[in-house]
XYZ file of C-alpha atoms in Angstrom:
648
model
C -15.828 -16.308 40.265
C -17.818 -19.289 39.022
C -16.467 -22.818 39.365
C -14.181 -24.012 36.580
C -15.829 -26.222 33.964
C -14.449 -29.657 33.204
C -13.551 -30.038 29.547
C -10.844 -31.985 27.701
C -7.501 -30.363 27.011
C -7.547 -28.592 23.664
C -11.254 -27.760 23.969
C -10.948 -24.892 26.448
C -12.371 -21.563 25.374
C -9.867 -18.735 25.704
C -10.004 -14.928 25.587
C -6.599 -15.034 23.865
C -8.049 -15.173 20.385
C -6.163 -14.645 17.156
C -7.996 -11.330 16.853
C -6.669 -10.319 20.285
C -3.145 -11.348 19.301
C -3.012 -9.085 16.242
C -5.328 -6.281 17.415
C -3.168 -3.302 18.273
C -0.098 -5.509 18.108
C 3.134 -3.635 17.404
C 6.664 -4.924 16.754
C 8.672 -2.315 18.635
C 12.362 -1.942 17.818
C 15.390 0.306 17.475
C 14.795 3.325 19.724
C 17.059 6.237 18.828
C 17.737 9.460 20.730
C 17.986 12.777 18.862
C 17.782 16.448 19.801
C 14.291 16.517 18.297
C 12.951 13.686 20.460
C 12.930 9.929 20.913
C 12.350 7.800 17.805
C 11.635 4.113 17.248
C 10.196 1.665 14.718
C 6.768 0.039 14.833
C 5.885 -2.981 12.717
C 2.113 -3.061 12.329
C 0.357 -6.292 11.415
C -2.902 -4.413 10.893
C -1.218 -2.343 8.159
C 0.054 -5.315 6.184
C 3.213 -5.574 8.281
C 4.355 -2.031 7.408
C 7.209 -0.581 9.491
C 6.758 3.028 10.600
C 9.197 5.535 12.085
C 7.521 7.027 15.174
C 8.581 10.052 17.249
C 7.967 11.089 20.815
C 8.477 14.853 20.942
C 10.097 16.569 23.942
C 6.588 17.480 25.169
C 5.607 13.765 25.190
C 3.387 13.841 22.085
C 3.677 10.684 19.953
C 3.123 10.758 16.189
C 4.088 8.861 13.050
C 6.946 10.345 11.045
C 6.878 8.319 7.819
C 3.714 8.645 5.684
C 1.285 5.739 5.090
C 2.648 4.894 1.632
C 6.188 4.290 2.942
C 7.578 1.221 4.684
C 10.824 1.854 6.611
C 12.486 -1.506 6.132
C 15.751 -2.521 4.498
C 16.556 -5.853 2.869
C 20.326 -5.852 3.416
C 21.184 -9.452 4.441
C 17.413 -10.025 3.861
C 16.865 -9.767 7.630
C 17.377 -6.004 7.601
C 17.544 -3.831 10.699
C 19.215 -0.438 10.931
C 16.761 0.960 8.411
C 16.732 4.553 9.677
C 18.812 7.257 11.368
C 17.968 10.698 12.732
C 20.047 13.891 12.738
C 18.406 16.936 14.295
C 15.007 17.212 12.645
C 15.903 15.145 9.593
C 15.073 11.455 9.297
C 16.781 9.169 6.779
C 15.265 5.753 6.048
C 15.247 2.860 3.585
C 11.943 2.309 1.813
C 11.021 -1.344 1.405
C 9.518 -1.297 -2.086
C 12.470 0.274 -3.916
C 15.198 0.023 -1.227
C 16.282 3.616 -1.888
C 17.311 5.924 0.945
C 14.930 8.811 1.644
C 15.420 12.073 3.514
C 12.483 13.579 5.373
C 12.345 16.845 7.261
C 9.929 16.639 10.191
C 6.515 17.606 8.863
C 7.690 17.299 5.256
C 7.534 14.674 2.536
C 10.237 12.026 1.984
C 12.619 12.639 -0.929
C 14.958 9.998 -2.386
C 18.683 10.675 -1.983
C 20.068 7.554 -3.672
C 19.782 6.651 -7.368
C 17.262 4.302 -8.914
C 18.985 0.897 -9.108
C 19.593 -0.998 -12.337
C 18.238 -4.163 -10.698
C 14.857 -3.532 -8.994
C 15.500 -3.009 -5.257
C 19.130 -3.915 -6.040
C 20.854 -1.069 -4.161
C 20.140 -1.573 -0.469
C 21.301 0.527 2.490
C 21.474 -0.097 6.237
C 23.062 0.939 9.534
C 23.634 4.587 8.611
C 25.290 7.272 10.733
C 25.449 11.004 10.003
C 28.611 13.090 10.314
C 28.470 15.734 13.085
C 27.979 18.541 10.536
C 24.988 16.713 9.026
C 26.503 16.789 5.547
C 27.260 13.100 4.990
C 25.800 9.681 5.674
C 28.058 6.664 6.128
C 26.311 3.305 5.824
C 26.400 -0.275 4.600
C 25.407 -0.803 0.980
C 24.518 -4.118 -0.634
C 24.746 -4.076 -4.453
C 22.897 -6.705 -6.475
C 24.237 -7.048 -10.018
C 22.253 -8.232 -13.060
C 24.312 -11.440 -13.158
C 23.353 -12.299 -9.556
C 26.581 -11.206 -7.872
C 26.232 -9.312 -4.597
C 28.795 -6.846 -3.187
C 28.728 -5.494 0.356
C 30.650 -2.339 1.216
C 30.734 0.862 3.232
C 29.715 4.000 1.386
C 29.545 7.741 2.070
C 26.954 9.953 0.411
C 25.834 13.565 0.682
C 22.839 13.834 2.978
C 21.019 15.967 0.418
C 21.453 13.408 -2.363
C 23.467 15.818 -4.504
C 25.962 13.124 -5.522
C 26.039 9.361 -5.839
C 27.317 7.217 -2.939
C 31.080 6.707 -2.884
C 32.697 3.462 -1.695
C 35.020 4.014 1.285
C 35.639 0.387 2.328
C 35.365 -2.812 0.295
C 37.008 -6.181 -0.123
C 35.378 -8.124 2.708
C 32.271 -10.215 2.191
C 30.296 -8.297 4.829
C 30.329 -5.019 6.757
C 28.295 -3.663 9.638
C 28.227 -1.103 12.433
C 30.006 1.915 10.913
C 30.330 4.228 13.922
C 31.786 7.751 13.896
C 33.715 9.138 16.849
C 32.068 12.196 18.442
C 34.382 14.567 16.557
C 33.750 12.781 13.250
C 37.480 12.230 12.692
C 37.559 8.419 13.199
C 35.353 5.597 11.988
C 34.996 2.141 13.544
C 33.326 -0.767 11.774
C 32.954 -4.546 11.721
C 33.724 -6.904 8.848
C 33.797 -10.651 8.275
C 34.254 -13.109 5.451
C 32.820 -16.400 4.280
C 32.473 -19.036 5.600
C 32.137 -17.216 8.938
C 28.963 -15.754 10.316
C 29.471 -12.644 12.486
C 29.087 -14.683 15.677
C 31.816 -17.096 14.495
C 34.517 -14.564 13.686
C 34.472 -10.858 12.903
C 36.970 -8.006 12.970
C 36.762 -4.540 14.500
C 38.722 -1.912 12.543
C 39.325 1.804 13.048
C 40.572 4.421 10.586
C 40.842 8.176 10.452
C 38.131 9.791 8.350
C 39.566 12.733 6.425
C 38.153 14.517 3.364
C 35.635 11.754 2.856
C 38.223 8.964 2.874
C 39.427 6.344 5.343
C 43.151 6.404 6.122
C 45.532 4.368 8.265
C 43.065 1.583 8.991
C 44.059 -0.802 11.767
C 42.588 -3.868 13.438
C 41.512 -3.303 17.036
C 40.105 -6.736 17.892
C 38.592 -9.850 16.393
C 39.649 -12.504 13.926
C 41.184 -15.867 14.863
C 37.890 -17.268 16.157
C 36.839 -14.117 18.040
C 33.426 -12.505 17.533
C 32.944 -8.755 18.028
C 29.606 -7.059 18.648
C 28.438 -3.428 18.827
C 31.380 -1.041 18.642
C 30.485 2.355 20.146
C 32.360 5.556 20.920
C 31.935 7.026 24.397
C 31.386 10.802 24.643
C 35.083 11.206 25.562
C 36.180 9.444 22.345
C 37.038 6.046 23.868
C 36.107 3.043 21.762
C 34.037 0.311 23.457
C 32.985 -3.063 22.068
C 31.818 -6.559 23.025
C 34.056 -9.600 22.449
C 33.683 -13.311 23.191
C 37.449 -13.932 23.525
C 36.898 -15.473 26.992
C 34.060 -17.710 25.796
C 31.461 -15.131 26.837
C 30.430 -11.929 25.059
C 31.812 -9.379 27.547
C 32.442 -5.631 27.388
C 35.839 -4.083 26.556
C 37.324 -0.697 25.798
C 40.489 0.224 23.935
C 43.189 1.746 26.113
C 46.695 2.522 24.769
C 46.101 0.132 21.890
C 45.026 -2.713 24.191
C 41.625 -4.235 24.937
C 40.692 -3.702 28.592
C 37.983 -5.969 29.979
C 35.119 -4.429 31.937
C 33.134 -6.392 34.532
C 34.234 -9.884 33.395
C 31.323 -12.237 33.906
C 30.034 -15.614 32.742
C 27.201 -13.807 31.019
C 26.401 -12.609 27.514
C 26.524 -8.856 26.860
C 26.157 -9.567 23.131
C 23.861 -11.569 20.903
C 23.994 -13.023 17.382
C 24.043 -10.240 14.811
C 21.217 -11.429 12.568
C 20.152 -7.860 11.915
C 21.620 -4.378 11.917
C 20.865 -1.733 14.524
C 21.239 -3.961 17.590
C 22.280 -2.273 20.842
C 22.788 -3.700 24.331
C 24.698 -0.929 26.102
C 24.860 2.859 26.286
C 26.671 5.673 28.092
C 25.547 7.873 30.976
C 26.711 11.405 31.691
C 28.270 10.354 35.008
C 30.714 8.049 33.184
C 28.884 4.785 33.864
C 27.705 2.326 31.234
C 24.274 0.752 31.281
C 24.231 -2.742 29.777
C 21.930 -5.691 29.135
C 23.399 -9.090 29.988
C 21.981 -12.608 29.827
C 22.429 -15.363 32.407
C 20.602 -18.680 32.337
C 18.392 -17.502 29.483
C 17.068 -14.445 31.368
C 18.100 -10.828 30.728
C 19.200 -8.345 33.356
C 20.100 -4.668 33.352
C 23.276 -3.469 35.039
C 25.368 -0.346 35.563
C 29.132 -0.574 35.092
C 31.726 1.836 36.478
C 34.521 1.363 33.888
C 37.480 2.331 36.067
C 36.559 0.052 38.972
C 35.144 -2.685 36.687
C 32.244 -2.980 39.107
C 28.814 -4.066 37.852
C 25.759 -3.125 39.858
C 22.494 -4.879 38.875
C 19.575 -2.524 38.350
C 16.337 -4.170 39.444
C 13.513 -3.699 36.963
C 10.446 -5.959 36.574
C 11.450 -7.385 33.176
C 13.290 -10.503 32.013
C 13.608 -9.985 28.225
C 15.470 -6.831 27.192
C 16.784 -5.418 23.911
C 17.637 -2.259 21.969
C 19.129 -0.177 24.787
C 20.051 3.455 24.080
C 20.700 6.410 26.360
C 20.434 10.194 26.268
C 22.968 10.411 29.088
C 20.340 10.705 31.798
C 17.778 8.014 31.044
C 17.811 4.621 29.392
C 15.382 3.641 26.642
C 14.870 0.000 25.716
C 12.373 -2.649 24.648
C 11.379 -4.681 27.711
C 9.080 -7.602 28.476
C 8.564 -10.146 31.247
C 6.874 -13.500 31.639
C 3.615 -11.639 32.390
C 4.092 -8.435 30.352
C 4.315 -8.160 26.585
C 6.976 -5.995 24.971
C 6.934 -2.257 25.630
C 9.190 0.686 24.959
C 10.229 1.898 28.404
C 12.316 4.683 29.931
C 14.419 3.790 32.966
C 15.860 6.327 35.409
C 19.127 4.631 36.476
C 19.398 6.763 39.609
C 16.014 5.800 41.045
C 15.194 2.627 39.093
C 11.816 4.111 38.144
C 10.419 2.651 34.920
C 8.037 4.569 32.649
C 6.159 2.762 29.894
C 6.175 4.964 26.788
C 4.569 2.627 24.227
C 2.971 -0.775 24.676
C 3.474 -3.484 22.090
C -0.041 -4.796 22.645
C -3.251 -3.046 23.592
C -4.769 -6.309 24.840
C -5.071 -6.850 28.599
C -5.139 -10.495 29.691
C -6.243 -11.484 33.198
C -3.533 -13.337 35.181
C -5.709 -16.453 35.393
C -5.153 -17.103 31.690
C -1.368 -16.620 31.695
C 1.033 -19.522 32.093
C 4.415 -18.477 33.490
C 7.374 -20.615 32.436
C 9.520 -22.930 34.500
C 13.209 -22.901 33.524
C 14.218 -26.484 32.696
C 17.716 -27.933 32.602
C 17.284 -31.481 31.332
C 19.613 -34.326 30.383
C 20.363 -34.980 26.743
C 22.815 -37.078 24.728
C 26.405 -37.838 25.793
C 25.747 -36.804 29.383
C 25.174 -33.184 28.373
C 22.523 -30.752 29.575
C 20.126 -28.701 27.464
C 17.775 -25.893 28.448
C 14.137 -24.939 27.927
C 11.203 -22.936 29.232
C 8.191 -25.055 30.174
C 4.637 -23.685 30.195
C 1.808 -25.685 31.782
C -1.807 -25.418 30.577
C -3.610 -22.602 32.378
C -7.119 -21.203 32.076
C -9.040 -20.021 35.119
C -12.350 -21.073 33.544
C -11.513 -24.715 32.817
C -10.028 -27.873 34.233
C -9.440 -31.204 32.532
C -10.870 -34.619 33.436
C -8.923 -36.130 36.314
C -7.184 -38.910 34.382
C -6.285 -36.858 31.309
C -2.800 -35.555 30.486
C -2.377 -32.519 28.231
C -0.990 -32.575 24.693
C 2.493 -31.092 24.385
C 3.853 -28.673 21.806
C 7.649 -28.663 21.535
C 8.881 -25.348 20.130
C 12.113 -25.198 18.158
C 13.378 -21.645 17.707
C 14.795 -20.253 14.484
C 18.358 -19.374 13.764
C 19.500 -21.968 14.677
C 21.952 -19.500 16.267
C 19.400 -17.790 18.478
C 17.379 -18.349 21.622
C 13.891 -18.369 22.973
C 12.909 -15.440 25.154
C 11.283 -15.346 28.615
C 8.728 -12.736 27.577
C 4.975 -12.858 27.504
C 4.238 -14.279 24.080
C 0.539 -14.389 23.307
C 1.353 -16.868 20.551
C 2.383 -19.322 23.294
C -0.457 -18.331 25.629
C -2.871 -19.020 22.746
C -1.964 -22.698 23.217
C -1.617 -22.938 27.006
C -4.955 -21.208 27.586
C -6.606 -23.857 25.387
C -5.139 -26.737 27.365
C -1.795 -27.411 25.709
C 1.514 -27.746 27.514
C 4.374 -25.984 25.706
C 8.118 -26.488 26.047
C 10.262 -23.868 24.293
C 13.686 -25.459 23.814
C 17.074 -23.721 23.892
C 18.774 -26.679 22.270
C 22.548 -27.005 21.989
C 23.733 -24.217 19.707
C 21.462 -21.626 21.310
C 22.850 -18.323 22.502
C 22.802 -16.908 26.020
C 24.862 -19.741 27.544
C 28.363 -18.893 26.298
C 30.341 -19.736 23.190
C 31.018 -23.352 24.215
C 27.274 -24.131 24.319
C 26.740 -22.193 21.081
C 29.377 -24.303 19.328
C 27.886 -27.622 20.443
C 25.802 -27.477 17.251
C 28.845 -27.174 14.970
C 28.794 -29.969 12.420
C 25.736 -31.601 13.997
C 22.767 -29.453 12.969
C 19.858 -31.784 12.380
C 21.193 -34.129 15.076
C 21.905 -32.302 18.361
C 18.960 -29.910 18.075
C 16.637 -32.802 17.237
C 17.957 -34.872 20.144
C 17.383 -31.991 22.551
C 13.823 -31.368 21.373
C 13.038 -35.087 21.595
C 14.659 -35.350 25.032
C 12.699 -32.367 26.333
C 9.522 -34.210 25.354
C 10.748 -37.476 26.886
C 11.738 -35.669 30.086
C 8.286 -34.139 30.541
C 6.578 -37.396 29.618
C 8.671 -39.288 32.176
C 7.656 -36.730 34.815
C 4.026 -37.597 34.054
C 3.281 -34.070 32.864
C 2.132 -34.699 29.279
C 0.372 -37.243 27.091
C 3.057 -39.233 25.200
C 0.549 -40.016 22.439
C -0.116 -36.341 21.738
C 3.253 -34.662 21.331
C 3.792 -32.269 18.424
C 6.806 -30.232 17.377
C 6.592 -26.882 15.634
C 9.079 -24.286 14.448
C 9.842 -21.694 11.806
C 12.798 -21.323 9.426
C 15.699 -23.236 11.006
C 13.184 -24.352 13.637
C 11.106 -25.706 10.779
C 14.087 -27.774 9.678
C 14.500 -29.148 13.204
C 10.772 -29.892 13.193
C 10.886 -31.842 9.935
C 14.011 -33.733 11.061
C 12.413 -34.631 14.390
C 9.283 -35.913 12.649
C 11.363 -37.912 10.184
C 14.230 -39.276 12.262
C 12.595 -39.899 15.674
C 9.450 -41.656 16.863
C 8.689 -39.221 19.698
C 6.213 -36.982 17.884
C 2.739 -37.763 16.610
C 2.197 -34.524 14.665
C 4.097 -31.420 13.618
C 3.947 -27.985 12.034
C 6.690 -26.530 9.854
C 6.555 -22.781 9.261
C 8.705 -21.852 6.230
C 11.067 -24.668 7.214
C 13.976 -26.274 5.378
C 13.425 -29.764 3.974
C 16.451 -30.007 1.655
C 19.836 -28.862 2.986
C 21.501 -29.180 -0.408
C 18.979 -26.806 -1.969
C 19.438 -24.386 0.930
C 23.212 -24.438 0.437
C 22.908 -23.713 -3.279
C 19.800 -21.500 -3.441
C 19.741 -18.918 -0.684
C 20.882 -15.346 -0.154
C 24.515 -14.271 0.274
C 24.448 -13.699 4.044
C 23.615 -17.347 4.799
C 25.106 -18.973 1.718
C 28.033 -20.416 3.728
C 26.268 -20.705 7.096
C 25.941 -24.464 6.709
C 29.718 -24.920 6.339
C 29.937 -24.715 10.117
C 26.621 -26.354 10.974
C 26.830 -29.313 8.577
C 30.109 -29.231 6.635
C 31.610 -27.570 3.556
C 29.607 -28.072 0.373
C 30.036 -29.940 -1.967
C 32.722 -31.898 -0.084
C 30.171 -32.942 2.570
C 27.339 -33.502 0.084
C 26.510 -36.963 1.445
C 25.984 -35.468 4.902
C 23.638 -32.870 3.402
C 21.614 -35.626 1.768
C 21.591 -37.820 4.882
C 20.252 -34.995 7.062
C 17.612 -33.732 4.657
C 14.080 -34.875 5.542
C 13.092 -34.734 1.882
C 15.420 -37.699 1.202
C 14.115 -39.787 4.106
C 10.361 -39.490 3.787
C 10.096 -43.295 3.999
C 10.765 -42.843 7.732
C 8.050 -40.214 8.182
C 4.847 -41.634 9.609
C 2.836 -38.862 11.281
C 0.659 -35.947 10.116
C 2.312 -32.649 9.155
C 1.022 -29.158 8.365
C 3.257 -26.749 6.443
C 3.019 -22.952 6.198
C 4.913 -20.911 3.604
C 5.270 -17.355 2.343
C 5.387 -17.348 -1.439
C 7.825 -14.384 -1.567
C 10.344 -16.007 0.791
C 13.933 -15.422 -0.439
C 15.597 -17.102 2.554
C 13.785 -20.466 2.398
C 12.108 -20.503 -1.031
C 8.633 -22.064 -1.419
C 10.078 -25.042 -3.288
C 11.352 -26.349 0.058
C 7.796 -26.731 1.367
C 6.332 -27.818 -1.954
C 8.794 -30.703 -2.316
C 7.781 -31.930 1.127
C 4.099 -31.674 0.258
C 4.666 -33.805 -2.849
C 6.483 -36.432 -0.786
C 3.760 -36.516 1.859
C 1.143 -36.869 -0.851
C 3.013 -39.750 -2.446
C 3.132 -41.530 0.925
C -0.550 -40.732 1.500
C 0.246 -39.276 4.911
C -2.222 -36.786 6.384
C -0.942 -33.299 5.637
C -2.018 -29.746 4.922
C -0.264 -26.935 3.074
C -1.137 -23.284 3.732
C 0.637 -20.765 1.475
C 0.414 -16.976 1.732
C 0.730 -14.615 -1.228
C 2.904 -11.568 -0.599
C 4.581 -12.943 2.533
C 8.331 -13.398 2.848
C 10.373 -15.092 5.552
C 7.984 -14.796 8.483
C 4.388 -13.623 8.399
C 3.684 -9.924 8.973
C 0.073 -9.435 7.858
C -2.612 -9.698 10.513
C -4.916 -11.960 8.527
C -2.098 -14.411 7.795
C -0.859 -14.517 11.385
C -4.424 -15.316 12.455
C -4.968 -17.922 9.780
C -1.719 -19.746 10.579
C -2.567 -20.081 14.283
C -6.158 -21.158 13.701
C -5.208 -23.600 10.957
C -2.632 -25.278 13.166
C -5.105 -25.627 16.043
C -7.712 -27.079 13.670
C -5.119 -29.510 12.308
C -4.219 -30.872 15.751
C -7.894 -31.202 16.598
C -8.490 -33.285 13.494
C -5.500 -35.602 13.885
C -5.793 -36.005 17.675
C -9.585 -36.182 17.833
C -10.679 -33.123 19.805
C -12.908 -30.191 18.866
C -11.532 -26.690 19.535
C -13.961 -24.254 21.134
C -13.077 -21.670 18.468
C -15.043 -21.270 15.268
C -12.339 -22.004 12.694
C -12.508 -22.098 8.927
C -11.604 -25.704 8.070
C -8.263 -26.569 6.524
C -8.056 -29.085 3.701
C -6.165 -32.078 5.105
C -5.163 -34.651 2.536
C -5.355 -38.385 3.342
C -6.995 -37.922 6.722
C -9.632 -40.536 6.017
C -9.391 -43.670 8.064
C -7.502 -42.130 10.958
């Protein structure tokens, strides 16, 4: 190996190019076991972000199920999930363009089984399950009316499309997780109402399912400030679920009408239900449960013997786990580590042997270019502690001049009810391999640390999250790790809001990047989709009663305090954070004559899915920092138009 070259931070040449990041990159999700094989979803940036149902046959052969002109993605709650289900050799899925449900026999062509909606894409379906006889689907439906009203309900429909869907449960604002008992005679489901989000308060109900109707419905758990996650029926007909009644999302089962706790632990067996189709536990033929649980921001896999309440950790070389299902013998899940990108894996719980079935990335990166994170617990306001993952610059080919400190990127995750993940993220390694330090902050309000930590953001969004991001930067600067004059903050969606607040209301940052971020809380409260239309009641306050708070915490109304360069990225089809949010900020920056750039993408919604746009966003942001901080990236990048940069 040749000696490392000395070059300033930010100017290191890296093999982790934007082409490498999107080449062969797959968003793997929602494995599902059926008699005809193992199925899962693949989101493909190289195919315009299309989501494909893929099957691994019993002989190990892997092939696409859905044809190239179909996109298996639902828009229920806008975030989707739960877009397909399999019964035998029949696959049912939501198609993105029209949101109708389609039925496809293996090897055949998809056929619609739901009617054409009056409002384009206005009848949306998710989270379906098929009755044991294969005759009926039960699922969530979201109806969009011509006058803008939206109804969410549970419906049953013939699997052959011979009749229109029939409503079997309605009256609550939201429904999810309809789950049939093995004999098909009972249905469990979750529901919740405004102003709650499902992680605030939700209810688990059960009813008998007879002649296509629900009878004798009863509440099993939830309500009164309790959040329920993932109800499932065991093979013996026992109902299991996750509840946070102790302050932690732990596993329970119903016994004699009572909730019995299993393996009580200060750990999270659940996660925020932003999407349908989530799964963190499954059943084995020997009576044990396999479950994912989170402690200190890292995921683990464990086996639980329900009668003894004993949990036995299962050692596997991964730290970020999701989407666990079981065929009774093996476990199938999406797994990643700090050095491995996401893969679909099979785990033998008896031996602990892990088999990789599908890799999320075809790119192999040498260890000398990978920065592994350090878990940080750092002090923040009011004597409290916040959490983060810290990545140092790393590139085996380069070193920086002796007296130079690296620039720092502070990452603010979306949600804000969410968390960063300790998985190999080439989007982070893109920066560290070029000489940037990165701190990925699990600010107060993040999940994975119990309900008490999650609720520390209640009423103080735009304050506590901003304080924690600023204090993470101060902490690393005080340790002498980073250059205090080159600290940027970046984030998407809710993380974009935190970014814009941090740039406006603190003096810690000298640049920033908002990806489809919120600039005006009042507009968000009055012009967003139903699922999140009351989300801010808990994070900020009820609207319009707390209107002054909304105005005070909106960066768009405090641009006089903004004094550093900003780049904004926006999808022009975004229904969650509409483009006007970014465009208002651009106008304000222009009026102040602050250096800024605006990069908008046609055809993109909330989050960028197309390969060319993912590449452009990364390269444009790197170019922007180079221009405002005075370094020249080693990459050949198409310039970005930066207004008012002259004189800096």
